[in-house]
Short mmCIF file of C-alpha atoms and ligand atoms in Angstrom, two decimals:
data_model
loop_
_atom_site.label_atom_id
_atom_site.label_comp_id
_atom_site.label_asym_id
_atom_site.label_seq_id
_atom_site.Cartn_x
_atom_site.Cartn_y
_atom_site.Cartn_z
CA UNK A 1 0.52 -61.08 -6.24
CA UNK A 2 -1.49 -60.01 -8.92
CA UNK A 3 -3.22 -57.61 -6.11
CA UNK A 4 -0.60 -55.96 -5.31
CA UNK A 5 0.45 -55.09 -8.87
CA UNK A 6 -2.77 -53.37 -9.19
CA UNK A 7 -2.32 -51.63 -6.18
CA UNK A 8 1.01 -50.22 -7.15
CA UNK A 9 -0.20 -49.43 -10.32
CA UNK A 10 -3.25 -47.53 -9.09
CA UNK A 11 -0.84 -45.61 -6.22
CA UNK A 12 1.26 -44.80 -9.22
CA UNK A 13 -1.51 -43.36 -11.40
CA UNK A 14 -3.06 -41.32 -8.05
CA UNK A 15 1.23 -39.78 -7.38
CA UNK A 16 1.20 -38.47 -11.29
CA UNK A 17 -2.39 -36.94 -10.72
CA UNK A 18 -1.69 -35.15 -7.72
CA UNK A 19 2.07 -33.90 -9.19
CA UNK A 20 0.76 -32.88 -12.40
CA UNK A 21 -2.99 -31.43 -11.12
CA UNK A 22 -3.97 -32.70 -14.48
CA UNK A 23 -7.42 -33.97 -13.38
CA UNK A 24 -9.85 -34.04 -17.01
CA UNK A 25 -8.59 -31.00 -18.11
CA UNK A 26 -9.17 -28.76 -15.13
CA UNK A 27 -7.00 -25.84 -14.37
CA UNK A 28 -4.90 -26.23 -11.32
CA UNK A 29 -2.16 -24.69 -9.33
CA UNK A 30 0.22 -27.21 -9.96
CA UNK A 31 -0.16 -28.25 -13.51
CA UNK A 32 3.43 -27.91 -14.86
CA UNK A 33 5.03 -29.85 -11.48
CA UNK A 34 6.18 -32.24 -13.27
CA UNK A 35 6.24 -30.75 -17.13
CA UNK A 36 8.20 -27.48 -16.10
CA UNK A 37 8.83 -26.45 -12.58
CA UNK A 38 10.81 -23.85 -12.52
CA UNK A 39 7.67 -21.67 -15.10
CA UNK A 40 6.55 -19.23 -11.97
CA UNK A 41 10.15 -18.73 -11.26
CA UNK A 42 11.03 -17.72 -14.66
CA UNK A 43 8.07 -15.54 -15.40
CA UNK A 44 8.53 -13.53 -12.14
CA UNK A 45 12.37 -12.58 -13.46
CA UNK A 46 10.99 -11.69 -16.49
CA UNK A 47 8.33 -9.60 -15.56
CA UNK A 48 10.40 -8.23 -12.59
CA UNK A 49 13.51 -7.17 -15.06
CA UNK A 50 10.68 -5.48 -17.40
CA UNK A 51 9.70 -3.51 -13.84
CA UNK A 52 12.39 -2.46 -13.18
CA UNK A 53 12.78 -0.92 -16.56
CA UNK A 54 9.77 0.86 -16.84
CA UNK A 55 6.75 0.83 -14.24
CA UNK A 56 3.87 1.10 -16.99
CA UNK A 57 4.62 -2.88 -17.19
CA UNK A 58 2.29 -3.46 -13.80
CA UNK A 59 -0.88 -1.44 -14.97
CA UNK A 60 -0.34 -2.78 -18.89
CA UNK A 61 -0.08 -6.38 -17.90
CA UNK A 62 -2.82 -6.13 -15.20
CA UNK A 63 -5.15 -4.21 -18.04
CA UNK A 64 -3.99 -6.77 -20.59
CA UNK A 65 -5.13 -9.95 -18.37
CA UNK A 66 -8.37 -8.48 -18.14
CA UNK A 67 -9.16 -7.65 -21.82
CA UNK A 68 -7.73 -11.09 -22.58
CA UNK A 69 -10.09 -13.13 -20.73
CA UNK A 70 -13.35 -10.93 -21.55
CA UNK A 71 -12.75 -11.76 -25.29
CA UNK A 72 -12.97 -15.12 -25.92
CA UNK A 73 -11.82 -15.99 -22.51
CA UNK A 74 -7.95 -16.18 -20.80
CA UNK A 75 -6.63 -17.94 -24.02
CA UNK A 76 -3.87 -15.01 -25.26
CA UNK A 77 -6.27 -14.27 -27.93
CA UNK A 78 -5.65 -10.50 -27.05
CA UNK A 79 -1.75 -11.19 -28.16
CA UNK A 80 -2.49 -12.33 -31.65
CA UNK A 81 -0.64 -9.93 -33.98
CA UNK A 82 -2.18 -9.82 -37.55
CA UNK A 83 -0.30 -8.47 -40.55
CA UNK A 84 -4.04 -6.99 -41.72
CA UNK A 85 -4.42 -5.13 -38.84
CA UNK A 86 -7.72 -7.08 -37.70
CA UNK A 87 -6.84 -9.10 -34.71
CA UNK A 88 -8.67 -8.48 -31.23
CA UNK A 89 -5.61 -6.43 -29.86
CA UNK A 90 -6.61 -4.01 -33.05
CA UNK A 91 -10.49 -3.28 -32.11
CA UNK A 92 -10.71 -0.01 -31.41
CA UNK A 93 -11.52 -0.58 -27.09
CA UNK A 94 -7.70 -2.04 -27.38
CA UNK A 95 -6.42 1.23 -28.74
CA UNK A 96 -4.79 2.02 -25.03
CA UNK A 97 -3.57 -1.13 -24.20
CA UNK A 98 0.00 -0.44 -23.51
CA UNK A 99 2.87 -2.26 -24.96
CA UNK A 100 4.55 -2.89 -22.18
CA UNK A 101 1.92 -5.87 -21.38
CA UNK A 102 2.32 -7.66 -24.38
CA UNK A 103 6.10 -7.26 -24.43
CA UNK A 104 6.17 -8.66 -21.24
CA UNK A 105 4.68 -11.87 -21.98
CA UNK A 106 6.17 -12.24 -25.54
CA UNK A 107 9.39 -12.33 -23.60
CA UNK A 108 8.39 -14.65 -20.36
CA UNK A 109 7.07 -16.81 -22.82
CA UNK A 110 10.48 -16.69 -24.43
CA UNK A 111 12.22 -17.02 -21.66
CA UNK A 112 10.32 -19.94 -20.70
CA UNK A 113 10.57 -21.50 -24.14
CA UNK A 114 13.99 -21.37 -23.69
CA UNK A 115 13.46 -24.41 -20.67
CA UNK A 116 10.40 -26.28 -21.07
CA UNK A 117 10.12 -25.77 -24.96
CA UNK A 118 6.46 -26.50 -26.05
CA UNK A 119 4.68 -26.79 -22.97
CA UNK A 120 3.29 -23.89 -21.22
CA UNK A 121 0.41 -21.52 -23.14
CA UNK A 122 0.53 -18.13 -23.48
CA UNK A 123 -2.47 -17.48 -21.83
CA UNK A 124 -0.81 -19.20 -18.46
CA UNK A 125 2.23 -16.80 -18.44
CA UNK A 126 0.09 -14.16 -19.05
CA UNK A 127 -2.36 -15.25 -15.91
CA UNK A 128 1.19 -15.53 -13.83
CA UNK A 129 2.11 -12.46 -15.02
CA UNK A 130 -1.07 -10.57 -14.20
CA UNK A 131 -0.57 -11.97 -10.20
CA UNK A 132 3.46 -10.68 -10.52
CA UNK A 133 2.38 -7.52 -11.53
CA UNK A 134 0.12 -6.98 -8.81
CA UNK A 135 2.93 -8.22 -5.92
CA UNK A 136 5.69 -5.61 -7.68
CA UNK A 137 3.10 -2.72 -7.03
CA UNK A 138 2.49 -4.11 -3.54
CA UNK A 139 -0.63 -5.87 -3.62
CA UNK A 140 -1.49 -9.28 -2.11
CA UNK A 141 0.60 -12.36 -3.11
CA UNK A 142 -2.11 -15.35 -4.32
CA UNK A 143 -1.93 -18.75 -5.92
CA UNK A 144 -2.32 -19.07 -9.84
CA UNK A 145 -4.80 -21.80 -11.30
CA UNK A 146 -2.55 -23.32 -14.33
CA UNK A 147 -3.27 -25.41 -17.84
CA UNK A 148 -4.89 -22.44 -19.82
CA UNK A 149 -4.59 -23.69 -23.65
CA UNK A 150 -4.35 -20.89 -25.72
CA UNK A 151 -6.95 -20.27 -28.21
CA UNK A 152 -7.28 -20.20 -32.43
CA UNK A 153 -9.81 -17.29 -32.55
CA UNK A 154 -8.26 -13.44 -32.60
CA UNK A 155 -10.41 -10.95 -34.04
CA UNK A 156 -11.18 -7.31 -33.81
CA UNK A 157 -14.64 -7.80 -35.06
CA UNK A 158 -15.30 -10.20 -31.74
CA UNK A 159 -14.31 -7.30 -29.44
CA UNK A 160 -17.04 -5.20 -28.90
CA UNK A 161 -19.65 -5.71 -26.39
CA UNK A 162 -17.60 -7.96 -24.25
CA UNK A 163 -15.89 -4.97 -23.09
CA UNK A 164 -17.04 -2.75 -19.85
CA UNK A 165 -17.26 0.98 -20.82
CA UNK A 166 -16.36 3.98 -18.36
CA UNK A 167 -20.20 5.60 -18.85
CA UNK A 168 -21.49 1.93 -17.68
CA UNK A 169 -24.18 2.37 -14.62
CA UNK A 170 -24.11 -0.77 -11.95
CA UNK A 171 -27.02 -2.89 -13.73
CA UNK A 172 -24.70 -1.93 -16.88
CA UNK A 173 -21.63 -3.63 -14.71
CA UNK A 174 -22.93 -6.33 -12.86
CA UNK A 175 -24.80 -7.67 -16.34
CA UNK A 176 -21.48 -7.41 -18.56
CA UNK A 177 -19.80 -9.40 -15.29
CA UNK A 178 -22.08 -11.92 -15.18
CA UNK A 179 -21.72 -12.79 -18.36
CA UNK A 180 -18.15 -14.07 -17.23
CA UNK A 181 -19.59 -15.95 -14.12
CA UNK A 182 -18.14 -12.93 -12.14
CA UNK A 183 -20.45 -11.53 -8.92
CA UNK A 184 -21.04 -7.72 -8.05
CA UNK A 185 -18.74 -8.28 -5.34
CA UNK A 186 -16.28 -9.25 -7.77
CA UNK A 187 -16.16 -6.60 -10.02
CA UNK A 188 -15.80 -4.36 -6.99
CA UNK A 189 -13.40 -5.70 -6.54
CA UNK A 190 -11.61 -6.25 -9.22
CA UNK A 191 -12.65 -2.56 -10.11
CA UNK A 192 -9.78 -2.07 -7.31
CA UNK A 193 -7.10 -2.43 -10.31
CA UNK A 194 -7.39 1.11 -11.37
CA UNK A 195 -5.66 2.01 -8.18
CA UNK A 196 -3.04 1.49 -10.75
CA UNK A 197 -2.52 3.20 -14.33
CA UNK A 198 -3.67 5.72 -16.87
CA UNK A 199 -6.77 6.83 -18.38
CA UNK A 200 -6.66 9.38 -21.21
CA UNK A 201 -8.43 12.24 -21.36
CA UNK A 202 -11.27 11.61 -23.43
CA UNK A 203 -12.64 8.55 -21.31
CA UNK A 204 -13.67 10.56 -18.77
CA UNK A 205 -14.23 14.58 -20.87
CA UNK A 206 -18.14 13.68 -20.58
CA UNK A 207 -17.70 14.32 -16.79
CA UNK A 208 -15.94 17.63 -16.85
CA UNK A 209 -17.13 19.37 -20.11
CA UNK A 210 -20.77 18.00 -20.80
CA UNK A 211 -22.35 16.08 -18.25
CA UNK A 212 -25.87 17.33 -18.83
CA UNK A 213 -28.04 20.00 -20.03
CA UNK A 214 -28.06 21.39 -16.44
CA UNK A 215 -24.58 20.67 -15.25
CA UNK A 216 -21.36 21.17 -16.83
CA UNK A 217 -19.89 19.01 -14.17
CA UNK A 218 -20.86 15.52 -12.62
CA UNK A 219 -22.33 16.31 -9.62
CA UNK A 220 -20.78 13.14 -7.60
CA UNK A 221 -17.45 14.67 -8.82
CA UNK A 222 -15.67 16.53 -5.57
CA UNK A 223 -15.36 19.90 -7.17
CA UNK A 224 -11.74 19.96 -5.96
CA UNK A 225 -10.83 16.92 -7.98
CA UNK A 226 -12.91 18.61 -10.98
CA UNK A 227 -10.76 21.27 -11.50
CA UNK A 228 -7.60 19.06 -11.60
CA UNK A 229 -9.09 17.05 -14.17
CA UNK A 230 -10.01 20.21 -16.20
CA UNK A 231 -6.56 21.06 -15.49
CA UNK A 232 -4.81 18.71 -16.12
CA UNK A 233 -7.41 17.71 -19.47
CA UNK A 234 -8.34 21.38 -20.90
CA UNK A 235 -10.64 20.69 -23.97
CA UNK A 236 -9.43 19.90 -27.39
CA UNK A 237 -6.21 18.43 -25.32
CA UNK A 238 -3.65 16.21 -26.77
CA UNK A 239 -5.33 12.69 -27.10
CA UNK A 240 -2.28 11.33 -25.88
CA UNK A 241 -2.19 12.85 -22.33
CA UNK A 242 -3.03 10.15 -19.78
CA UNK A 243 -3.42 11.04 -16.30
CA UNK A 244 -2.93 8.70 -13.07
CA UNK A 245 -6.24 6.75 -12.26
CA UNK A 246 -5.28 7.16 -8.55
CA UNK A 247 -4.81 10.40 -7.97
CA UNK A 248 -3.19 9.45 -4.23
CA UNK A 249 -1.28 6.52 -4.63
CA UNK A 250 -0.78 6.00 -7.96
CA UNK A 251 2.30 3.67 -7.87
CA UNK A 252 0.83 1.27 -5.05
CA UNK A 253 -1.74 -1.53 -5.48
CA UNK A 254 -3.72 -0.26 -2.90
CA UNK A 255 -7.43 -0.11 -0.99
CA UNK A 256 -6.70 4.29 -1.93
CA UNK A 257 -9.16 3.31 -5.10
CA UNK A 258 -12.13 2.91 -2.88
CA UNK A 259 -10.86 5.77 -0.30
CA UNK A 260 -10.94 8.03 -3.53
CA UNK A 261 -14.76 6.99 -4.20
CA UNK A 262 -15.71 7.52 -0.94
CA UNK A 263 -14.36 11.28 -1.35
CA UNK A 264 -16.18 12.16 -4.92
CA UNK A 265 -12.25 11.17 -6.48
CA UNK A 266 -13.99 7.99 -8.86
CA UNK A 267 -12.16 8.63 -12.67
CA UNK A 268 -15.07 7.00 -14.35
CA UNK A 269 -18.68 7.10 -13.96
CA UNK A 270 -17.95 3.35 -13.96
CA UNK A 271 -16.26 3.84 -10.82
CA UNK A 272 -18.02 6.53 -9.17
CA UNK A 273 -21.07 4.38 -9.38
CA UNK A 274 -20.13 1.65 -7.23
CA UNK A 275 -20.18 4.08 -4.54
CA UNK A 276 -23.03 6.30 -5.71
CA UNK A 277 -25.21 3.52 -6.14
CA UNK A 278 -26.91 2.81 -2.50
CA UNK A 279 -26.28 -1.41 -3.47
CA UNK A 280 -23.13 -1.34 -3.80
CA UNK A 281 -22.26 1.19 -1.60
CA UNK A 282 -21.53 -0.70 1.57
CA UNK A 283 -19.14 -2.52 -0.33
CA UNK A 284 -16.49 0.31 -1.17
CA UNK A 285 -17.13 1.55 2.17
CA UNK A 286 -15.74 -1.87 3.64
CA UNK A 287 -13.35 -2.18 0.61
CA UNK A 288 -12.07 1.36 1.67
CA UNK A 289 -11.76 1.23 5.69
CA UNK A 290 -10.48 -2.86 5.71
CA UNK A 291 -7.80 -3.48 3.51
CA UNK A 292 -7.95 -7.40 4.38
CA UNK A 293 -11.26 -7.90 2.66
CA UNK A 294 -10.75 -5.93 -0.42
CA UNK A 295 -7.25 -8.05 -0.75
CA UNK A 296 -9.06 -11.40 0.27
CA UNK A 297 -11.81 -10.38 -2.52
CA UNK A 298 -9.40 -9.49 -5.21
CA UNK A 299 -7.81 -12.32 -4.99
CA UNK A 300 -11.20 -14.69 -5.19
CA UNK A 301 -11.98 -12.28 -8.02
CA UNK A 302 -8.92 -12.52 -10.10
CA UNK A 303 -8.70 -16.45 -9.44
CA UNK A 304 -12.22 -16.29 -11.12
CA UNK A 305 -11.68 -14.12 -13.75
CA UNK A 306 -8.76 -16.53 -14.61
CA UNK A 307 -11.48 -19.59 -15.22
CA UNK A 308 -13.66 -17.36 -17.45
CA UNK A 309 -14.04 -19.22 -20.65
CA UNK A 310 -10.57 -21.24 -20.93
CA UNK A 311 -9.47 -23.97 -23.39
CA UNK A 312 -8.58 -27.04 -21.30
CA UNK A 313 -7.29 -30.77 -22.13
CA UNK A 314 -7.06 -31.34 -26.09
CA UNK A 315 -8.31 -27.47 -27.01
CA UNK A 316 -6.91 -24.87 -28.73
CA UNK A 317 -2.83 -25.36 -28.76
CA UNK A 318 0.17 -24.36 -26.93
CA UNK A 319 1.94 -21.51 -29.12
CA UNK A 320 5.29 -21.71 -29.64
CA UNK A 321 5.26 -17.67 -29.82
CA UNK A 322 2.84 -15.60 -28.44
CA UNK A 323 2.35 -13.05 -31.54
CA UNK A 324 0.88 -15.97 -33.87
CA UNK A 325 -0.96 -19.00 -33.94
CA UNK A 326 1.67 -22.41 -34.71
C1 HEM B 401 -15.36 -2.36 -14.30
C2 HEM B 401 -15.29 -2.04 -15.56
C3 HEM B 401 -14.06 -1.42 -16.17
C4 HEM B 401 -14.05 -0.37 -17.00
C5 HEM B 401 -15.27 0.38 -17.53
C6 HEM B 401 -12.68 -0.08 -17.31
C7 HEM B 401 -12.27 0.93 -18.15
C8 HEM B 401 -10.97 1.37 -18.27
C9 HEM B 401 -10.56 2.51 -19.05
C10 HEM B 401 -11.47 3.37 -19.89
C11 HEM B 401 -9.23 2.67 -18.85
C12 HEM B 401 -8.34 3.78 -19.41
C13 HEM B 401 -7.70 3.36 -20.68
C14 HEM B 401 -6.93 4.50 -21.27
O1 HEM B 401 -7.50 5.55 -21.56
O2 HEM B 401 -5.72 4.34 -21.47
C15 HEM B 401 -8.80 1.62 -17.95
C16 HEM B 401 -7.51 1.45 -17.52
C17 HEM B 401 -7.10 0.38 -16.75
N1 HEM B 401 -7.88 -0.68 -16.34
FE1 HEM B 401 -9.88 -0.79 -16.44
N2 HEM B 401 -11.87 -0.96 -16.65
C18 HEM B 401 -12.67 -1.82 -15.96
C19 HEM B 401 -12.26 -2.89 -15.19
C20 HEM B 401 -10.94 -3.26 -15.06
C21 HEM B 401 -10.49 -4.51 -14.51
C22 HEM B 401 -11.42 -5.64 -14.05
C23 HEM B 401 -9.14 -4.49 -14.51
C24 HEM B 401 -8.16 -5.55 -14.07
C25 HEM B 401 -8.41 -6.46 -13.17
C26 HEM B 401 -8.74 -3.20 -15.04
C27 HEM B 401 -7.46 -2.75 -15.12
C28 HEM B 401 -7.09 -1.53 -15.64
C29 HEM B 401 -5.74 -0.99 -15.53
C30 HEM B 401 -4.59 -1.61 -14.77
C31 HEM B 401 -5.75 0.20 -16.26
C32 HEM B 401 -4.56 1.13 -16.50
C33 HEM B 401 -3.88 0.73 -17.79
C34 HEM B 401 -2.57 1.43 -18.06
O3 HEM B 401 -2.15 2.31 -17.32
O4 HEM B 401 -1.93 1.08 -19.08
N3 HEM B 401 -9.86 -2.50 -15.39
N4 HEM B 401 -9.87 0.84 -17.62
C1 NAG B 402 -19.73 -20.05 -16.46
O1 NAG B 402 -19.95 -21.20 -15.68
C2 NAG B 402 -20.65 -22.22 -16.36
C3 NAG B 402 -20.95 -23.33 -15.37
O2 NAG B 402 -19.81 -23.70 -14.66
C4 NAG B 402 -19.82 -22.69 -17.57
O3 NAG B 402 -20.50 -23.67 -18.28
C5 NAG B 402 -19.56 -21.50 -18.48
O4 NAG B 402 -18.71 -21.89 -19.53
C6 NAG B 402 -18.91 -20.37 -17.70
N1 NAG B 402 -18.79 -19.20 -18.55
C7 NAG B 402 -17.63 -18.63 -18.80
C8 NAG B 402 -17.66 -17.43 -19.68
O5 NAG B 402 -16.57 -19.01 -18.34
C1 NAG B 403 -1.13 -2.26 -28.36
C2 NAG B 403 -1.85 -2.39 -29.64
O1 NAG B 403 -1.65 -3.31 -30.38
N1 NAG B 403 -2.75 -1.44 -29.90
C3 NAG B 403 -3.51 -1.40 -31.13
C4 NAG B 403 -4.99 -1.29 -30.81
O2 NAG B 403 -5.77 -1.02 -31.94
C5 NAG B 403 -5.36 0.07 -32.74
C6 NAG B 403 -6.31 0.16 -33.91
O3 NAG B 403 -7.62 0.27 -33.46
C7 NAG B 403 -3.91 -0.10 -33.22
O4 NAG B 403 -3.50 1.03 -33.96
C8 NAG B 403 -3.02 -0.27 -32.00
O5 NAG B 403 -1.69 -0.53 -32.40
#
């Protein structure tokens, strides 16, 4: 009697942690089963409406996941808006993060609000947006790890140095990765998501205008694709001209990225030099002729990236908006 009491007791504890994934704090794919089901339905409206509107939503959100989690890891820290101007979204490397990220996930979170009031983070609907983003430019469809908490800590002052910069060589790369428990192999490939976007002019003039005492031009430029930059970015331009990062396919999350480094067409020196470099050159050229392993990579890399330094169980809070801390 008393036995079987147990037993049904234990079965019932064993049904609610399978339904609800919520297994000491760890993130997992079904966290809200039982708390809010419909959340990956509503955030894929959202963020397709905001698509259909205007495409910059795919790069900005994309970009926007990515800066989020390399600052005090995926916790929305990055969508902290302070009234003095000194939040992380205001450091200076944030300066080109487009709007159209963070108004997508002020208003999934909304619309989400609007159901399950008070129970999914900010810093989950942004990680669900960052994998709807990337399935509305065409890119692979993948599973999202879930129970992010979102974090108490936004500042512009924590910003730099945990951000990758375009001049970065491979060691340069692969250390800054590392520090974020991501591989070579995934930064490749997650290197892949400026087959999407826009750079602006200057992050890239060092390459065109003054590249060294002997050459004007980066040599591992194709010349071709030199003069369209210059082109396109004369000197002294505009610093609000952006120009596609893919110069192919720039509305397509595609494998074109690597295609373009194999050809001399790499935007940054930061992506030139995963080709140029003879370690991780065998890489892109797989990345660029099998567009099953790039995908199957991205994905491992973004689930990754989506682990990197998150609040879990009893940490940070859940926001009721996005902009500010509860
Ligand atoms: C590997 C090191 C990386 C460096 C040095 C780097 C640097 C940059 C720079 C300088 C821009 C142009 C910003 C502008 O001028 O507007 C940019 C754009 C972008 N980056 Fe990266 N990035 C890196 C990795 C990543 C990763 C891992 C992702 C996402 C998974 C990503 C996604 C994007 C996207 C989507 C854009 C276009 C943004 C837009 O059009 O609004 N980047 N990146
Ligand atoms: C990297 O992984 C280790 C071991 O799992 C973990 O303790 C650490 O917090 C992780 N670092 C980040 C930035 O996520
Ligand atoms: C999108 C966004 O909030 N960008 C901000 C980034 O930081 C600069 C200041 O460095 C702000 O002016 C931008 O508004």
């Amino acid at each position: 009697m008393e036995d079987t009491r147990q037993r049904s007791i234990i079965y019932c504890l064993i049904a609610v942690v399978v339904l609800t994934g919520k297994v000491n704090g760890q993130l997992a794919e079904n966290f809200y089963a039982l708390t809010c089901p419909m959340v990956e339905a509503i955030v894929k409206q959202t963020v397709n409406t905001k698509v259909s509107q205007t495409f910059t939503t795919i790069p900005a959100t994309l970009r926007l996941f990515f800066h989020d989690c390399f600052v005090e890891g995926c916790d929305a820290s990055v969508i902290i808006a302070s009234p003095n101007g000194d939040a992380e979204k205001d450091a200076p490397d944030n300066l080109s993060l487009a709007g159209d990220g963070f108004d997508t996930v002020i208003k999934a979170k909304q619309a989400v609000e609007s159901v399950c009031p008070g129970v999914v983070s900010c810093a989950d609907v942004l990680a669900i947006a960052a994998r709807d983003v990337v399935v509305a430019a065409g890119g692979p469809l993948f599973n999202v790890e879930l129970g992010r908490r979102d974090g108490l800590i936004s500042k512009a002052s924590r910003v730099a140095g945990n951000l990758p910069l375009p001049t970065f060589n491979l060691v340069q790369l692969n250390t800054m990765f590392a520090k974020h428990n991501l591989t070579e192999l995934d930064m490749i490939a997650l290197s892949g998501a400026h087959t999407l976007g826009f750079s602006h002019c200057n992050r890239f003039a060092n390459r065109i205008y003054s590249f060294s005492p002997t050459s004007k031009v980066d040599p591992s430029l194709d010349p071709t694709y030199a003069t369209q930059l210059m082109d396109a970015c004369p000197q002294n331009v505009d610093p609000s001209i952006a120009i596609n990062m893919d110069p192919v396919t720039p509305n397509t999350f595609d494998n074109a990225y690597y295609q373009n480094l194999v050809s001399g067409k790499g935007l940054f020196t930061s992506d030139q030099v995963l080709f140029t470099d003879p370690s991780s050159q065998s890489t892109v050229n797989d990345f660029a002729n099998n567009p099953g392993d790039f995908n199957q990579a991205f994905i491992t890399a973004m689930r990754k990236l989506g682990q990197t330094g998150v609040k879990l169980g009893n940490q940070g809070e859940i926001r009721k908006d996005c902009t500010t801390f509860n």
